[in-house]
Amino acid sequence: MLLALESSCDETSASVVHEGRVLANVVSSQIKLHAEYGGVVPELATREHLRNLLPVTRAALQAANVLPPQLDAIAATIGPGLPQALMIGARAAQAMAFALRKPFFGIHHHEAHLYSPWITGQPPVADFANFQPNVSLIVSGGHTMLVFVESELKHHVLGSTVDDAAGECFDKTAKLMGLPYPGGPELDALAEQGDASAFDFPRPMIRDLHDDFSFSGLKTSVRYFLRDQPFILDDPDRVRDLCASVRGSIVDVLVTKTVRAAKRLGVKCVTASGGVTCNRGLRKQLTAACANAGLKLRLAEKSLCTDNAAMVGILAERKLLYGHPATSLDEEVKPNWPLAR
Ligand code: KG4
Ligand code: ZN
């Protein structure tokens, strides 16, 4: 039985996992709190984690019907993320591990994302019996990267964004259109009824053979487009077309580069996780492209796309099973911890 905590950005989450089964996964999201500022305010996030961590942890233990002495290990995300936000979850987990005399596992947030597409069903179970080497797309508000997962717990980064993350591009272009924060889901909903071929926006780095991404140029071209044609925003049909066109550009780049990397490496499986994996356009287009290329696709379930402690717990339990050493109770958080190249 393992308790995992996640507090790297704007979700406070606690999960109890046992032998690959997620017994509880409680998530308290701060999206509404940060909405009026148009982005995550670190100081507010920290205070909110502090306020919510113990109630969320208690709720997870209660939902799993588990008492602290029954736990075999405690895990927490220790990086990357907002420094003070990480500290709340990590220090609480280290204190619990100390009090219970159980091992502590400090987990890399992106490494945890790599395994969330393997958690499926209700109640959720990790399907490691069917694990295959894969190319994994992690795509969120803070990160966009492609990772080669060679075997369980062995991976290296193929490429990542050199400027904005894809989620940031969704949010910032949505903001230019006057949509409320976070704009990604709003833009996605409007795009569903728009024509993606209405406007032609750049697809940065789509033809480059490396696995890096760049999205700031696309955002700038939307800014210039709206500067020159502000009246577009007065016509709801044209706004829907604009949303569909912007989504089309972002999704084309993500899908093309992901499938190309998988073919190049000769893997048979692609996975995707992170908040942007909720995007309907991305889910549809990646599904079609993988089917076309004969690749098996595992998309994280929508509730596990965004940040959650279940993925942290499932990975920590795997580390425990494979005999990985526990993390020191004095280990500091690592706000800029890179995933292995
Ligand atoms: O993984 P996440 O919860 O947090 C981190 O950034 O770590 O991802 C949040 C991001 C935001 O940028 C949000 O706009 C984006 O995921 N997002 C979406 C959709 N749902 C969430 N972007 C596009 N379409 C969506 N449906
Ligand atoms: Zn994340």
XYZ file of C-alpha atoms and ligand atoms in Angstrom:
368
model
C 0.000 0.000 0.000
C 1.514 3.299 -1.046
C 0.427 6.916 -0.530
C 1.477 9.464 -3.160
C 1.241 13.264 -3.117
C 1.404 15.712 -6.028
C 1.686 19.499 -5.636
C 4.028 20.669 -8.402
C 1.765 23.311 -9.946
C -1.917 24.117 -9.406
C -3.394 20.750 -8.427
C -3.174 19.317 -4.915
C -3.596 15.577 -5.137
C -3.255 12.458 -2.993
C -3.613 8.870 -4.118
C -3.465 5.435 -2.546
C -2.293 2.605 -4.806
C -1.875 -1.103 -4.165
C -0.360 -3.632 -6.569
C -1.086 -1.480 -9.625
C -4.615 -0.626 -8.530
C -5.605 2.960 -7.798
C -7.659 2.692 -4.602
C -8.189 6.453 -4.377
C -7.161 9.527 -6.343
C -8.336 12.834 -4.891
C -7.540 16.023 -6.842
C -8.226 19.581 -5.714
C -7.748 21.963 -8.637
C -6.914 25.648 -8.217
C -7.921 26.660 -11.762
C -10.737 28.951 -10.586
C -8.476 30.673 -8.052
C -5.891 31.626 -10.693
C -8.430 32.471 -13.421
C -8.802 36.129 -12.421
C -5.011 36.603 -12.798
C -4.858 34.829 -16.170
C -2.161 32.398 -15.006
C -0.841 30.467 -12.013
C 0.315 32.822 -9.218
C 3.019 30.879 -7.316
C 2.384 32.510 -3.923
C -1.352 31.784 -4.102
C -0.679 28.237 -5.312
C 1.584 27.601 -2.313
C -0.978 28.874 0.187
C -3.686 26.796 -1.435
C -1.561 23.621 -1.367
C -0.861 24.246 2.310
C -4.573 24.661 2.998
C -5.660 21.612 0.966
C -2.931 19.021 1.341
C -4.047 17.454 4.618
C -7.804 17.370 3.810
C -7.028 15.879 0.383
C -4.693 13.290 1.919
C -7.237 12.398 4.593
C -9.938 12.059 1.919
C -7.732 9.721 -0.169
C -6.942 7.514 2.848
C -10.618 7.408 3.795
C -11.752 6.613 0.238
C -9.211 3.784 0.092
C -10.223 2.664 3.595
C -6.586 2.662 4.653
C -4.973 3.818 7.901
C -1.482 5.364 7.860
C 0.186 2.394 9.660
C -0.924 0.137 6.780
C 1.198 2.102 4.295
C 4.384 0.467 2.993
C 5.838 3.605 1.432
C 5.156 7.303 0.797
C 5.912 9.106 -2.467
C 5.735 12.692 -3.672
C 6.637 14.699 -6.737
C 9.911 16.481 -5.957
C 10.366 18.198 -9.338
C 10.169 19.871 -11.715
C 7.616 22.496 -10.733
C 7.055 25.627 -8.663
C 9.642 25.493 -5.829
C 7.409 26.346 -2.887
C 4.487 24.333 -4.244
C 6.725 21.259 -4.566
C 7.983 21.785 -1.025
C 4.505 21.495 0.481
C 3.872 17.988 -0.884
C 7.441 16.718 -0.662
C 8.066 17.856 2.922
C 4.713 16.482 4.090
C 5.490 13.114 2.475
C 8.982 13.056 3.976
C 7.568 13.881 7.421
C 4.994 11.085 7.094
C 7.668 8.621 5.980
C 9.800 9.650 8.974
C 6.928 9.293 11.445
C 5.823 5.918 10.024
C 9.424 4.692 9.510
C 8.639 3.817 5.904
C 10.646 4.527 2.719
C 10.109 7.759 0.814
C 10.205 7.973 -2.997
C 10.849 11.376 -4.598
C 9.316 11.225 -8.063
C 10.008 13.153 -11.273
C 6.739 14.738 -12.438
C 7.304 13.991 -16.131
C 8.430 10.454 -15.500
C 5.081 9.979 -13.738
C 3.246 11.406 -16.786
C 4.957 8.726 -18.928
C 3.043 5.999 -17.087
C -0.398 7.647 -16.816
C -1.542 6.283 -20.232
C -1.088 2.782 -18.821
C -3.668 3.399 -16.077
C -7.114 2.432 -17.354
C -10.534 1.238 -16.276
C -12.804 1.935 -13.348
C -11.485 1.441 -10.715
C -8.234 2.321 -12.501
C -5.529 -0.341 -12.829
C -2.048 -0.101 -14.351
C -1.833 -2.375 -17.375
C 1.895 -3.110 -17.241
C 1.267 -6.682 -18.419
C 0.803 -5.188 -21.891
C 3.684 -2.726 -21.666
C 5.473 -2.077 -24.962
C 8.421 0.186 -25.807
C 6.855 3.467 -26.894
C 7.235 7.056 -27.929
C 5.449 9.220 -25.386
C 4.125 12.732 -25.978
C 3.879 14.819 -22.818
C 1.951 17.946 -23.620
C 0.747 20.408 -20.991
C 0.674 24.072 -20.073
C 4.287 23.989 -18.947
C 5.863 21.302 -21.128
C 5.862 19.722 -24.546
C 8.227 16.817 -25.063
C 8.732 13.546 -26.848
C 10.260 10.728 -24.840
C 11.454 7.303 -25.929
C 10.355 4.824 -23.247
C 12.564 1.865 -24.026
C 11.387 -0.350 -21.197
C 9.669 0.178 -17.874
C 11.577 2.838 -15.913
C 14.076 3.356 -18.760
C 13.569 6.359 -20.979
C 15.277 9.287 -22.616
C 14.027 12.588 -23.951
C 14.033 12.880 -27.747
C 13.085 16.534 -27.895
C 11.136 19.281 -26.206
C 9.900 22.784 -26.842
C 12.557 25.431 -27.325
C 10.150 28.199 -26.253
C 6.410 27.974 -25.369
C 4.630 24.740 -24.476
C 1.680 23.707 -26.651
C -0.775 24.348 -23.778
C 0.719 27.804 -23.303
C 0.181 28.440 -27.031
C -3.464 27.347 -26.708
C -3.939 29.553 -23.634
C -2.184 32.622 -25.050
C -3.891 32.554 -28.448
C -7.227 32.022 -26.666
C -6.447 35.079 -24.532
C -5.792 37.127 -27.696
C -9.309 36.137 -28.768
C -10.704 37.267 -25.412
C -11.548 33.763 -24.170
C -11.444 33.157 -20.386
C -8.486 31.422 -18.663
C -7.435 28.700 -19.141
C -8.254 29.218 -22.801
C -7.192 25.779 -24.099
C -10.480 23.974 -23.336
C -12.571 26.983 -24.518
C -10.667 27.209 -27.789
C -11.040 23.455 -28.250
C -14.826 23.619 -27.747
C -15.223 26.451 -30.303
C -12.870 24.686 -32.738
C -15.230 21.709 -32.797
C -17.722 23.804 -34.797
C -15.180 25.644 -36.964
C -13.441 25.073 -40.286
C -9.745 24.266 -39.761
C -8.888 25.173 -43.348
C -10.340 28.704 -43.053
C -7.041 30.385 -42.102
C -3.495 29.266 -42.755
C -1.148 29.509 -39.764
C 2.459 28.288 -39.592
C 3.268 24.778 -38.411
C 6.643 25.463 -36.787
C 9.380 22.819 -37.137
C 6.942 20.333 -38.665
C 9.375 19.381 -41.421
C 12.528 19.464 -39.259
C 13.792 15.963 -38.639
C 14.707 16.605 -34.982
C 12.133 16.088 -32.208
C 12.072 19.626 -30.781
C 9.048 21.909 -30.911
C 8.504 25.673 -31.072
C 5.179 27.398 -30.566
C 5.969 31.052 -29.863
C 6.024 31.965 -33.592
C 2.532 30.583 -34.056
C 1.282 32.675 -31.149
C 2.916 35.777 -32.693
C 1.331 35.106 -36.076
C -2.105 34.904 -34.433
C -1.352 38.222 -32.710
C -0.482 39.911 -36.038
C -3.480 38.279 -37.716
C -5.817 39.794 -35.104
C -4.011 43.146 -35.145
C -4.660 43.370 -38.890
C -8.202 41.959 -38.812
C -9.667 42.747 -35.362
C -13.211 42.657 -36.807
C -12.905 38.836 -37.050
C -13.642 38.741 -33.326
C -17.080 40.316 -33.901
C -18.239 37.348 -35.958
C -18.840 34.155 -33.901
C -18.578 31.959 -37.028
C -15.183 33.419 -37.921
C -14.007 33.010 -34.306
C -14.902 29.332 -34.487
C -12.970 29.054 -37.767
C -10.018 30.849 -36.199
C -10.053 28.462 -33.213
C -10.216 25.447 -35.538
C -7.344 26.790 -37.658
C -5.100 27.487 -34.665
C -5.918 24.088 -33.157
C -5.217 22.486 -36.541
C -1.720 23.998 -36.661
C -0.783 22.955 -33.118
C -2.237 19.464 -33.490
C -0.646 18.891 -36.921
C 2.797 19.611 -35.475
C 2.270 17.410 -32.405
C 0.859 14.472 -34.359
C 3.306 14.603 -37.296
C 6.382 14.735 -35.068
C 5.136 12.068 -32.664
C 4.315 9.544 -35.386
C 7.537 10.304 -37.258
C 9.632 9.670 -34.121
C 7.811 6.386 -33.473
C 8.439 5.188 -37.034
C 12.082 6.232 -36.921
C 12.691 4.349 -33.675
C 10.741 1.322 -34.886
C 8.446 1.207 -31.846
C 4.916 -0.148 -32.204
C 3.280 2.005 -29.564
C 2.613 5.703 -28.947
C 1.318 7.198 -25.698
C 0.159 10.712 -24.780
C -0.488 12.502 -21.491
C -0.656 15.992 -19.960
C -3.495 18.521 -19.923
C -3.474 19.157 -23.698
C -4.179 15.447 -24.251
C -7.769 16.387 -23.297
C -7.908 18.275 -26.614
C -10.505 16.681 -28.856
C -8.655 17.584 -32.043
C -5.440 16.014 -30.764
C -7.198 12.849 -29.575
C -8.970 12.413 -32.931
C -6.003 13.208 -35.155
C -3.487 11.155 -33.169
C -5.910 8.215 -33.172
C -6.290 8.426 -36.961
C -2.557 8.910 -37.631
C -1.539 5.996 -35.391
C -4.136 3.709 -36.981
C -2.790 4.726 -40.380
C 0.778 3.959 -39.384
C -0.096 0.660 -37.693
C 0.826 2.003 -34.259
C -0.986 1.138 -31.053
C -2.074 4.309 -29.263
C -2.605 4.733 -25.540
C -4.086 8.093 -24.598
C -4.223 8.926 -20.902
C -7.825 8.904 -19.695
C -9.168 12.446 -19.478
C -9.220 12.468 -15.662
C -5.557 11.398 -15.613
C -4.330 13.761 -18.366
C -4.037 16.662 -15.966
C -1.866 16.511 -12.858
C -2.765 13.803 -10.367
C -1.126 11.726 -7.643
C -2.276 8.375 -9.081
C 0.433 8.469 -11.753
C 2.994 9.380 -9.082
C 1.899 6.448 -6.917
C 1.827 3.933 -9.768
C 5.384 4.881 -10.781
C 6.658 4.881 -7.174
C 5.174 1.435 -6.603
C 6.945 0.186 -9.746
C 10.229 1.575 -8.393
C 9.624 -0.182 -5.088
C 8.885 -3.435 -6.924
C 12.047 -3.204 -9.050
C 14.181 -2.540 -5.972
C 15.041 1.080 -6.702
C 16.633 2.778 -3.699
C 14.421 5.015 -1.587
C 15.019 8.769 -1.609
C 16.623 10.515 1.355
C 14.260 12.186 3.796
C 16.550 15.229 3.491
C 16.312 15.370 -0.309
C 15.560 18.895 -1.502
C 12.943 19.626 -4.148
C 14.297 20.075 -7.694
C 12.299 22.820 -9.449
C 14.329 22.507 -12.694
C 14.997 18.773 -12.671
C 15.481 17.677 -16.312
C 14.273 14.288 -17.508
C 17.220 12.160 -18.668
C 18.319 12.858 -22.257
O -1.170 19.120 -17.314
P -1.857 20.380 -16.929
O -3.066 20.292 -16.045
O -0.926 21.363 -16.166
C 0.372 21.688 -16.496
O 0.529 22.619 -17.310
O 1.273 21.024 -15.935
O -2.227 21.119 -18.285
C -2.918 22.335 -18.330
C -2.895 22.819 -19.754
C -3.431 24.229 -19.921
O -2.571 24.943 -20.775
C -4.791 23.992 -20.561
O -5.230 25.051 -21.358
C -4.494 22.784 -21.410
O -3.694 21.962 -20.587
N -5.717 22.100 -21.810
C -6.165 22.073 -23.071
C -7.386 21.357 -23.054
N -7.641 20.968 -21.769
C -6.608 21.430 -21.029
N -5.634 22.585 -24.192
C -6.310 22.379 -25.335
N -7.486 21.719 -25.394
C -8.058 21.204 -24.295
N -9.225 20.552 -24.365
Zn 1.924 17.727 -15.450
